[in-house]
Short mmCIF file of C-alpha atoms and ligand atoms in Angstrom, two decimals:
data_model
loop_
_atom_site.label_atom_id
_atom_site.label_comp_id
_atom_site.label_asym_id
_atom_site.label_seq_id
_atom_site.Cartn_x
_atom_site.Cartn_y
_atom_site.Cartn_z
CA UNK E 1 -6.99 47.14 40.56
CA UNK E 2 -11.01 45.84 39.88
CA UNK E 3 -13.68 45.91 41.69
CA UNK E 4 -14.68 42.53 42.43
CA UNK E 5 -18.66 41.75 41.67
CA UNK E 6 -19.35 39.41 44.65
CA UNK E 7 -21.62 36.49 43.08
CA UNK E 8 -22.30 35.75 46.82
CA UNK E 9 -23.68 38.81 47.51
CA UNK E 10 -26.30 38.85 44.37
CA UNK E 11 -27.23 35.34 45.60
CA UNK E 12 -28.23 36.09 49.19
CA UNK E 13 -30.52 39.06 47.90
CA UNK E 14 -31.74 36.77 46.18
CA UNK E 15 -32.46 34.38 48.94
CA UNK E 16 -34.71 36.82 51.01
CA UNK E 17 -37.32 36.61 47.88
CA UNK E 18 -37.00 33.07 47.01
CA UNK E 19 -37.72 32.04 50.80
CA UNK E 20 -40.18 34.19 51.24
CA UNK E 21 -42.05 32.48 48.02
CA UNK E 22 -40.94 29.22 49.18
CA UNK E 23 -43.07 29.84 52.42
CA UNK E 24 -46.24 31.48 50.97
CA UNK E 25 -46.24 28.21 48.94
CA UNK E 26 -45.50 25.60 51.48
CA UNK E 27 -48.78 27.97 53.52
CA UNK E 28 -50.97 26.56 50.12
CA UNK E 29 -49.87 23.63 50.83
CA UNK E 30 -47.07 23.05 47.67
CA UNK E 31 -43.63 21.95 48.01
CA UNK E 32 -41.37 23.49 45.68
CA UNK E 33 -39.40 20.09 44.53
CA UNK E 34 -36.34 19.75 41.52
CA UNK E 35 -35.84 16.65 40.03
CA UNK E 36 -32.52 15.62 38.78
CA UNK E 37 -32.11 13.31 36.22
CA UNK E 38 -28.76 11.83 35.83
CA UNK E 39 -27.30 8.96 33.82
CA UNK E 40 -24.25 7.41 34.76
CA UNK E 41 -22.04 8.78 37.56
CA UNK E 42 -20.26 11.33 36.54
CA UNK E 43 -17.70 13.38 39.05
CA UNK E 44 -19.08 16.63 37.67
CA UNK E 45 -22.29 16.02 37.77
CA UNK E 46 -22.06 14.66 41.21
CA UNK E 47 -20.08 17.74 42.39
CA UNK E 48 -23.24 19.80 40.53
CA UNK E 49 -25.93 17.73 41.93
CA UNK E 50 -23.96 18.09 45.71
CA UNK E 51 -23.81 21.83 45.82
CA UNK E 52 -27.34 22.19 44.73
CA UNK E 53 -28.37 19.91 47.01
CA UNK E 54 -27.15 22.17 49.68
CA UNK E 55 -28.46 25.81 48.02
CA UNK E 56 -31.79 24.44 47.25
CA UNK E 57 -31.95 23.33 51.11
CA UNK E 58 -31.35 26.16 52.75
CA UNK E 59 -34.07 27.65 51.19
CA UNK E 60 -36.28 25.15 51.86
CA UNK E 61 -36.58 23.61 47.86
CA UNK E 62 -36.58 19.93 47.83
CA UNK E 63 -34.16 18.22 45.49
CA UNK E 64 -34.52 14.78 44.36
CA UNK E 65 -31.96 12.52 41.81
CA UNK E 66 -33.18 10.06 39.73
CA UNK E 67 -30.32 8.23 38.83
CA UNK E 68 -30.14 6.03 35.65
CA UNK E 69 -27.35 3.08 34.67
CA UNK E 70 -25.65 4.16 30.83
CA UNK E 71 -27.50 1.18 29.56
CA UNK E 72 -30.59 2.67 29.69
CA UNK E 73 -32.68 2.96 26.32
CA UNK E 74 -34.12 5.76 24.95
CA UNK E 75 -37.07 4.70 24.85
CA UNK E 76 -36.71 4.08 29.05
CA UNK E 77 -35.68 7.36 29.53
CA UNK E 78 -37.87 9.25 27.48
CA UNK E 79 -40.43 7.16 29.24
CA UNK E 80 -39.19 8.19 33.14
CA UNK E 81 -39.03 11.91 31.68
CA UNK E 82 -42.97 11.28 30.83
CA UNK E 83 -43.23 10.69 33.95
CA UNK E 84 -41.70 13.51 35.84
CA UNK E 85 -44.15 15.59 33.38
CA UNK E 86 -47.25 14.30 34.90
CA UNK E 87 -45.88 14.34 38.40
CA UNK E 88 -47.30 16.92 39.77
CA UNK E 89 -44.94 16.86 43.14
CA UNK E 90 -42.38 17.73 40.70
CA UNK E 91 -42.12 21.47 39.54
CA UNK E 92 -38.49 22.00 37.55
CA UNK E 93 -36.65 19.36 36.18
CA UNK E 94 -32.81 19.37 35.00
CA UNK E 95 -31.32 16.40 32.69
CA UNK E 96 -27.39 15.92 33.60
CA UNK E 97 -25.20 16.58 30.59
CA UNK E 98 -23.87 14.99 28.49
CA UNK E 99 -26.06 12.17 28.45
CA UNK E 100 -24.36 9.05 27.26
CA UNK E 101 -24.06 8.74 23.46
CA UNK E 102 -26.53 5.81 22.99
CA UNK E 103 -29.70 8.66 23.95
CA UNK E 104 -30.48 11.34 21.41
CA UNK E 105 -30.73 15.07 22.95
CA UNK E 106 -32.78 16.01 20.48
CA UNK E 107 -35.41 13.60 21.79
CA UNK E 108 -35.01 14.23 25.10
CA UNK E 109 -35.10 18.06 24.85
CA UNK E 110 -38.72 17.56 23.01
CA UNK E 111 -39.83 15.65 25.65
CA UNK E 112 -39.37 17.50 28.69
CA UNK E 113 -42.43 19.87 29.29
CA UNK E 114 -41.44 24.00 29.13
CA UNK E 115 -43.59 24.55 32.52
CA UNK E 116 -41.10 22.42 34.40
CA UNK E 117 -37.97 23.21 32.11
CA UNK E 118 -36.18 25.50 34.50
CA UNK E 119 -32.84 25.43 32.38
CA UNK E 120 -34.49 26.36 29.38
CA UNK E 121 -33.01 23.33 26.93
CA UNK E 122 -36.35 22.93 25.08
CA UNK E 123 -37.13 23.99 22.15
CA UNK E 124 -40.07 25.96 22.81
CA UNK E 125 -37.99 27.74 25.54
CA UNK E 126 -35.17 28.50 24.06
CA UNK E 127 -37.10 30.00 20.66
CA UNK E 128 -38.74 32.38 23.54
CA UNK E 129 -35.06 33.38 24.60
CA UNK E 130 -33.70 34.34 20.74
CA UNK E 131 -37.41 36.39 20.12
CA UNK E 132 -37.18 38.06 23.96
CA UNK E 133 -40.14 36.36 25.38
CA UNK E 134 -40.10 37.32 29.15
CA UNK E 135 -42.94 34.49 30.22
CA UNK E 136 -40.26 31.58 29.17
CA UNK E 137 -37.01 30.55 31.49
CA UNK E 138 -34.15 31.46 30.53
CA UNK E 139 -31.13 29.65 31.07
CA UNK E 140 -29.82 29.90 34.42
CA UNK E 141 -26.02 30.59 34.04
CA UNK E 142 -26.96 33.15 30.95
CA UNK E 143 -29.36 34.83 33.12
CA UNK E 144 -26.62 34.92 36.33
CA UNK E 145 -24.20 36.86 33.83
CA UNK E 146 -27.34 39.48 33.21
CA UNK E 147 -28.39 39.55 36.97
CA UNK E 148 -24.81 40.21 37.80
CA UNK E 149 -24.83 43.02 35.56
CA UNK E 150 -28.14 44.54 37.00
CA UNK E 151 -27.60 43.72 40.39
CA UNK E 152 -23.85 46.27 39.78
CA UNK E 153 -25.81 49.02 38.01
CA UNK E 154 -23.54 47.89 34.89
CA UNK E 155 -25.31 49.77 32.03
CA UNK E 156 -25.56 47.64 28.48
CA UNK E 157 -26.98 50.41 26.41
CA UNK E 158 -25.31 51.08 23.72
CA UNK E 159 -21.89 49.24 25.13
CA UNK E 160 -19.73 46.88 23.22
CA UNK E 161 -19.83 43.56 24.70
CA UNK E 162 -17.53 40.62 23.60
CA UNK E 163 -18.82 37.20 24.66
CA UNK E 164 -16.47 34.85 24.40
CA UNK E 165 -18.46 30.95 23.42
CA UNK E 166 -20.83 30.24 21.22
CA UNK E 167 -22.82 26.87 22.92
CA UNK E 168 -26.60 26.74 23.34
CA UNK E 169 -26.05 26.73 27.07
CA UNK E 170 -24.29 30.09 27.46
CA UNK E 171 -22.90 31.97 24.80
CA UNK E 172 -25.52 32.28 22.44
CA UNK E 173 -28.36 32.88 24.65
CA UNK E 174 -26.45 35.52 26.36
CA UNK E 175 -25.58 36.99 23.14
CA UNK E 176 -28.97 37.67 22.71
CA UNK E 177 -30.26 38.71 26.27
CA UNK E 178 -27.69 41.15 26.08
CA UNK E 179 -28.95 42.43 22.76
CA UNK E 180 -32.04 42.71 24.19
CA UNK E 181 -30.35 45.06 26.46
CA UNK E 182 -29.52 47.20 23.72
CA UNK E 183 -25.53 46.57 23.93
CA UNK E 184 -23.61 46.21 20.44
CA UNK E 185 -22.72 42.20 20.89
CA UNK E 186 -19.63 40.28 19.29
CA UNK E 187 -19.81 36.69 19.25
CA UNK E 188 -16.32 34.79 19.14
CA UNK E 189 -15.68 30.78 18.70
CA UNK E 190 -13.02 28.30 18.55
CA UNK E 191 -12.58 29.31 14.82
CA UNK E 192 -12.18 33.19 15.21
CA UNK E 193 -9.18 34.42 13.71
CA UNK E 194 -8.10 36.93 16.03
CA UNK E 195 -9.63 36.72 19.48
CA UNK E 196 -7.60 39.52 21.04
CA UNK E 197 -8.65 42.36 18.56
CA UNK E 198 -12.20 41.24 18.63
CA UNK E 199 -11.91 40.95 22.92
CA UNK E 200 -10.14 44.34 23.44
CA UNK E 201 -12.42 46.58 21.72
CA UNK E 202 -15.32 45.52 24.21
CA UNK E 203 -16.20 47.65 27.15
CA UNK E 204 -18.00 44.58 28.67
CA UNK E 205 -16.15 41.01 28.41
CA UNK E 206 -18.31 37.79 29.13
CA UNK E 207 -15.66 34.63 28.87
CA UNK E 208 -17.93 31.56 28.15
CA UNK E 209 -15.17 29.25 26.43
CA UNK E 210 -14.25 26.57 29.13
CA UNK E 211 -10.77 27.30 28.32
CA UNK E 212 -8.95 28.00 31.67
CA UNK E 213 -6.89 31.33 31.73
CA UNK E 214 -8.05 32.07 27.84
CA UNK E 215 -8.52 35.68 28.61
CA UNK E 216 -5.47 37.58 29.48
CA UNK E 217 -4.36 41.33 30.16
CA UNK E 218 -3.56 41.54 26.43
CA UNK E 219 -7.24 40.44 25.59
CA UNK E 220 -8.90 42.89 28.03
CA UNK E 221 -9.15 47.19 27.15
CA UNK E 222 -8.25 49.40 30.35
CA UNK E 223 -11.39 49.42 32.67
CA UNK E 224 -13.36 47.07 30.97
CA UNK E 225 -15.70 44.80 32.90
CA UNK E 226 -15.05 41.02 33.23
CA UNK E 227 -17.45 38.25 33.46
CA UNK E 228 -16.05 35.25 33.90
CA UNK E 229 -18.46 32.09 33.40
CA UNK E 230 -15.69 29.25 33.35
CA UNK E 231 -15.67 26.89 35.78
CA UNK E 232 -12.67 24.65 34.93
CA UNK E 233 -10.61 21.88 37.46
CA UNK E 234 -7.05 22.60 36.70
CA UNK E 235 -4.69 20.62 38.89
CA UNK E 236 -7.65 20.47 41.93
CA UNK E 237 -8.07 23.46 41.77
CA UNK E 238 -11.03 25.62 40.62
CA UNK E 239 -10.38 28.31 38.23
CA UNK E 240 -12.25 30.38 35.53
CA UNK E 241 -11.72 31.11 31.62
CA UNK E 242 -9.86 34.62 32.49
CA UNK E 243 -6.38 34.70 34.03
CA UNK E 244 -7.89 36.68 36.84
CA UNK E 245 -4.49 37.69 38.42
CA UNK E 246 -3.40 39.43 35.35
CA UNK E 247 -6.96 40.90 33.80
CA UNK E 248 -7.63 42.10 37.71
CA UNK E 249 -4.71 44.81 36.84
CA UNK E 250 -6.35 46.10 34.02
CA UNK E 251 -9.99 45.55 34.34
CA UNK E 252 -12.35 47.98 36.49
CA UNK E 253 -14.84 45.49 37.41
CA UNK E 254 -14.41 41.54 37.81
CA UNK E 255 -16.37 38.15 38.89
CA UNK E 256 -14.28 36.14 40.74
CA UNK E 257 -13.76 32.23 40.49
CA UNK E 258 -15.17 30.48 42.37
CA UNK E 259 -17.57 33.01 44.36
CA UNK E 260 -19.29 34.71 41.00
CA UNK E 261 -21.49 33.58 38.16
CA UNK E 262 -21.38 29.77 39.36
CA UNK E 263 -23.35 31.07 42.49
CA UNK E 264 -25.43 33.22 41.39
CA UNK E 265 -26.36 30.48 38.92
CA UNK E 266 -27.96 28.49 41.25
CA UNK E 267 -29.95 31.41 42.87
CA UNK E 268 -31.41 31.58 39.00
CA UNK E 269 -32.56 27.67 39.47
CA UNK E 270 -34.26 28.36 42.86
CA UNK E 271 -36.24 31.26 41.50
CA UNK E 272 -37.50 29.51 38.09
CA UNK E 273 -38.22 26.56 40.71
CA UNK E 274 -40.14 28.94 43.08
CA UNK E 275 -42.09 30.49 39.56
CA UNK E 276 -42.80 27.12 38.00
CA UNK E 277 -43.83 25.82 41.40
CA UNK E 278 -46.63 29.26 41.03
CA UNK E 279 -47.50 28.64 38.11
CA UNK E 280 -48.84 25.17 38.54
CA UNK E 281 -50.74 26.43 42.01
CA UNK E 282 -51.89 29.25 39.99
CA UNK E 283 -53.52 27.04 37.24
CA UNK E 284 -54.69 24.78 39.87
CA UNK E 285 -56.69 27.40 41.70
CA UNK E 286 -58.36 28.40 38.06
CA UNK E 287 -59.75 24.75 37.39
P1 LIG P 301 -19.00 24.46 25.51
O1 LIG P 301 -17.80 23.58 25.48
O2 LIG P 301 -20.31 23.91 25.12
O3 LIG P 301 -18.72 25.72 24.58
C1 LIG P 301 -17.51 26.39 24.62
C2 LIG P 301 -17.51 27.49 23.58
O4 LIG P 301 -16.28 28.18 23.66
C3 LIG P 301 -17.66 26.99 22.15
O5 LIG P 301 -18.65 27.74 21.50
C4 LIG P 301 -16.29 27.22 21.53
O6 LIG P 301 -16.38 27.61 20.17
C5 LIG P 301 -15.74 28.35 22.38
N1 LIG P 301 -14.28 28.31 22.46
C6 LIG P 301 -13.50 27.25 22.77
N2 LIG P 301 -12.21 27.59 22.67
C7 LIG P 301 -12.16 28.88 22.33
C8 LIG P 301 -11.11 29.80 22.07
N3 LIG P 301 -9.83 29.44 22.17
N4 LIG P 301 -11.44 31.07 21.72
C9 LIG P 301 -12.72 31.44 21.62
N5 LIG P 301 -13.77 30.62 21.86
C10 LIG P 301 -13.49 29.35 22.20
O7 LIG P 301 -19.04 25.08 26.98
P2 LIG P 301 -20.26 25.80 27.76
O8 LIG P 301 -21.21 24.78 28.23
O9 LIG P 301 -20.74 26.96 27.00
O10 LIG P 301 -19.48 26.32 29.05
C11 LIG P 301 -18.46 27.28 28.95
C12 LIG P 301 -17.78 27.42 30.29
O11 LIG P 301 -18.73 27.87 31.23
C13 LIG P 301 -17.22 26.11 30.86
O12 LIG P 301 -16.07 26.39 31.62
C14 LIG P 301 -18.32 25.63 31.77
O13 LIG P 301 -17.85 24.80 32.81
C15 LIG P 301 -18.80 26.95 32.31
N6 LIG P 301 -20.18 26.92 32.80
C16 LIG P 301 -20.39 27.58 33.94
C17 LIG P 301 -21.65 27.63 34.48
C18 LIG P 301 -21.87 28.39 35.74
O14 LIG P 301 -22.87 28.22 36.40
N7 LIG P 301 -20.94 29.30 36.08
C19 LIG P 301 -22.70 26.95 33.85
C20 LIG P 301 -22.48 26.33 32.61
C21 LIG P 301 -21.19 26.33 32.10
#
């Protein structure tokens, strides 16, 4: 039977620091403030926007939504991101995905400034994550998986690790923070052939797919460790991309879903916050 990594428990550690930051900067006179953008009204995005609401409060962050109708132009939006650029009440800002099919990502991710992109979707950003920049954010779920692994003395040296997802958000960033790590990585897709030979040769499994209950027993070696990103809605209920009930058997370490990555996640948002928040004080004091 696993151990089960407690996301909760990385996340309050985390707390202690981020409120402690959050009150040497309110004492200079900042308040550490998110801004949401979101277009439409989507239930997941709500559900997002809800619980971060909460997190981001009890450690004294403010969050505010901008909230934008699907007709909006590109050129509008770009425009309102501009904005949110030169505000300087506003220190991170996350864009709701997927944006409506009428505005270009590509655009938008250009236009958001790095110093307040605390989900890393820029460019700039995201070239700092594949060449192992550490003065860049780093996307928040990728780097939960990572603190997870830290915060369990899980050692990556040298280990095989099978991350399961491929997507610009998770898979491939943590692909390469873990081979920054030094682990042996294996990337697998939609398209791989054979997803249980490549999965049960890893010591280390990350499941990234948004497949719920891809990752069985079968897929898993005896005692590896399970990571399990997924956060999927199946009948209304919440479950992960590993079949936790069966992989729990076999594994000797496993997140749990809900209560793992998903909250540490947001611990990851409230410290790039609390840094991008320093940052700007820090320049401040130089002019
Ligand atoms: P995505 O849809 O962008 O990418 C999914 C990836 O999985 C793709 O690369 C695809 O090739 C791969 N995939 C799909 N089916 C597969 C299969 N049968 N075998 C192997 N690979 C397969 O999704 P994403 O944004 O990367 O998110 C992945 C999951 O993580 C989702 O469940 C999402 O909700 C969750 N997520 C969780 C957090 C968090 O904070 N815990 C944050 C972001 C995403």
């Amino acid at each position: 039977m696993a151990v089960i990594l407690s996301g909760k428990e990385v996340v309050e550690q985390k707390k202690i620091d981020i409120r402690r930051r959050v009150q040497q900067l309110k004492s200079n006179g900042v308040q550490p403030t998110l801004d949401i953008a979101m277009v439409g009204d989507r239930e997941d995005s709500l559900a997002y926007i809800k619980g971060a609401h909460k997190a981001l409060d009890s450690c004294g962050i403010e969050c505010r939504v901008s909230s934008y109708p699907e007709t909006i132009t590109i050129g509008h939006f770009i425009g309102e991101i501009q904005k949110k650029n030169n505000d300087d009440s506003v220190h991170g800002i996350i864009i709701m995905r997927p944006l409506p099919g009428s505005l270009d990502w590509k655009m938008v991710e250009e236009t958001l400034s790095p110093a307040k992109d605390v989900d890393c979707i820029t460019p700039s950003n995201l070239a700092g994550v594949f060449s192992g920049l550490r003065d860049v954010f780093y996307p928040c779920t990728a780097q939960a998986v990572i603190d997870i692994l830290d915060y369990y003395h899980i050692d990556l040296k040298g280990k095989n690790v099978a991350v399961v997802g491929r997507s610009m958000v998770v898979g491939k960033p943590v692909s390469m923070m873990l081979l920054q790590r030094d682990a042996t990585v294996t990337i697998s897709h939609s398209k791989t052939a054979d997803l249980e030979k490549v999965v049960s040769a890893a010591d280390i499994v990350v499941a990234a797919a948004g497949k719920p209950g891809l990752v069985k027993d079968r897929h898993v070696k005896q005692g590896a460790v399970v990571i399990d990103v997924g956060i999927n809605f199946v009948e209304g209920r919440l479950v992960g991309d590993v079949d936790f009930d069966s992989v729990e058997m076999k594994a000797s370490m496993i997140t749990p879903v809900p209560g793992g990555v998903g909250s540490v996640t947001t611990g990851v948002l409230m410290e790039h916050i609390a840094v991008a928040a320093e940052n700007i004080c820090i320049n401040v004091k130089k002019i």
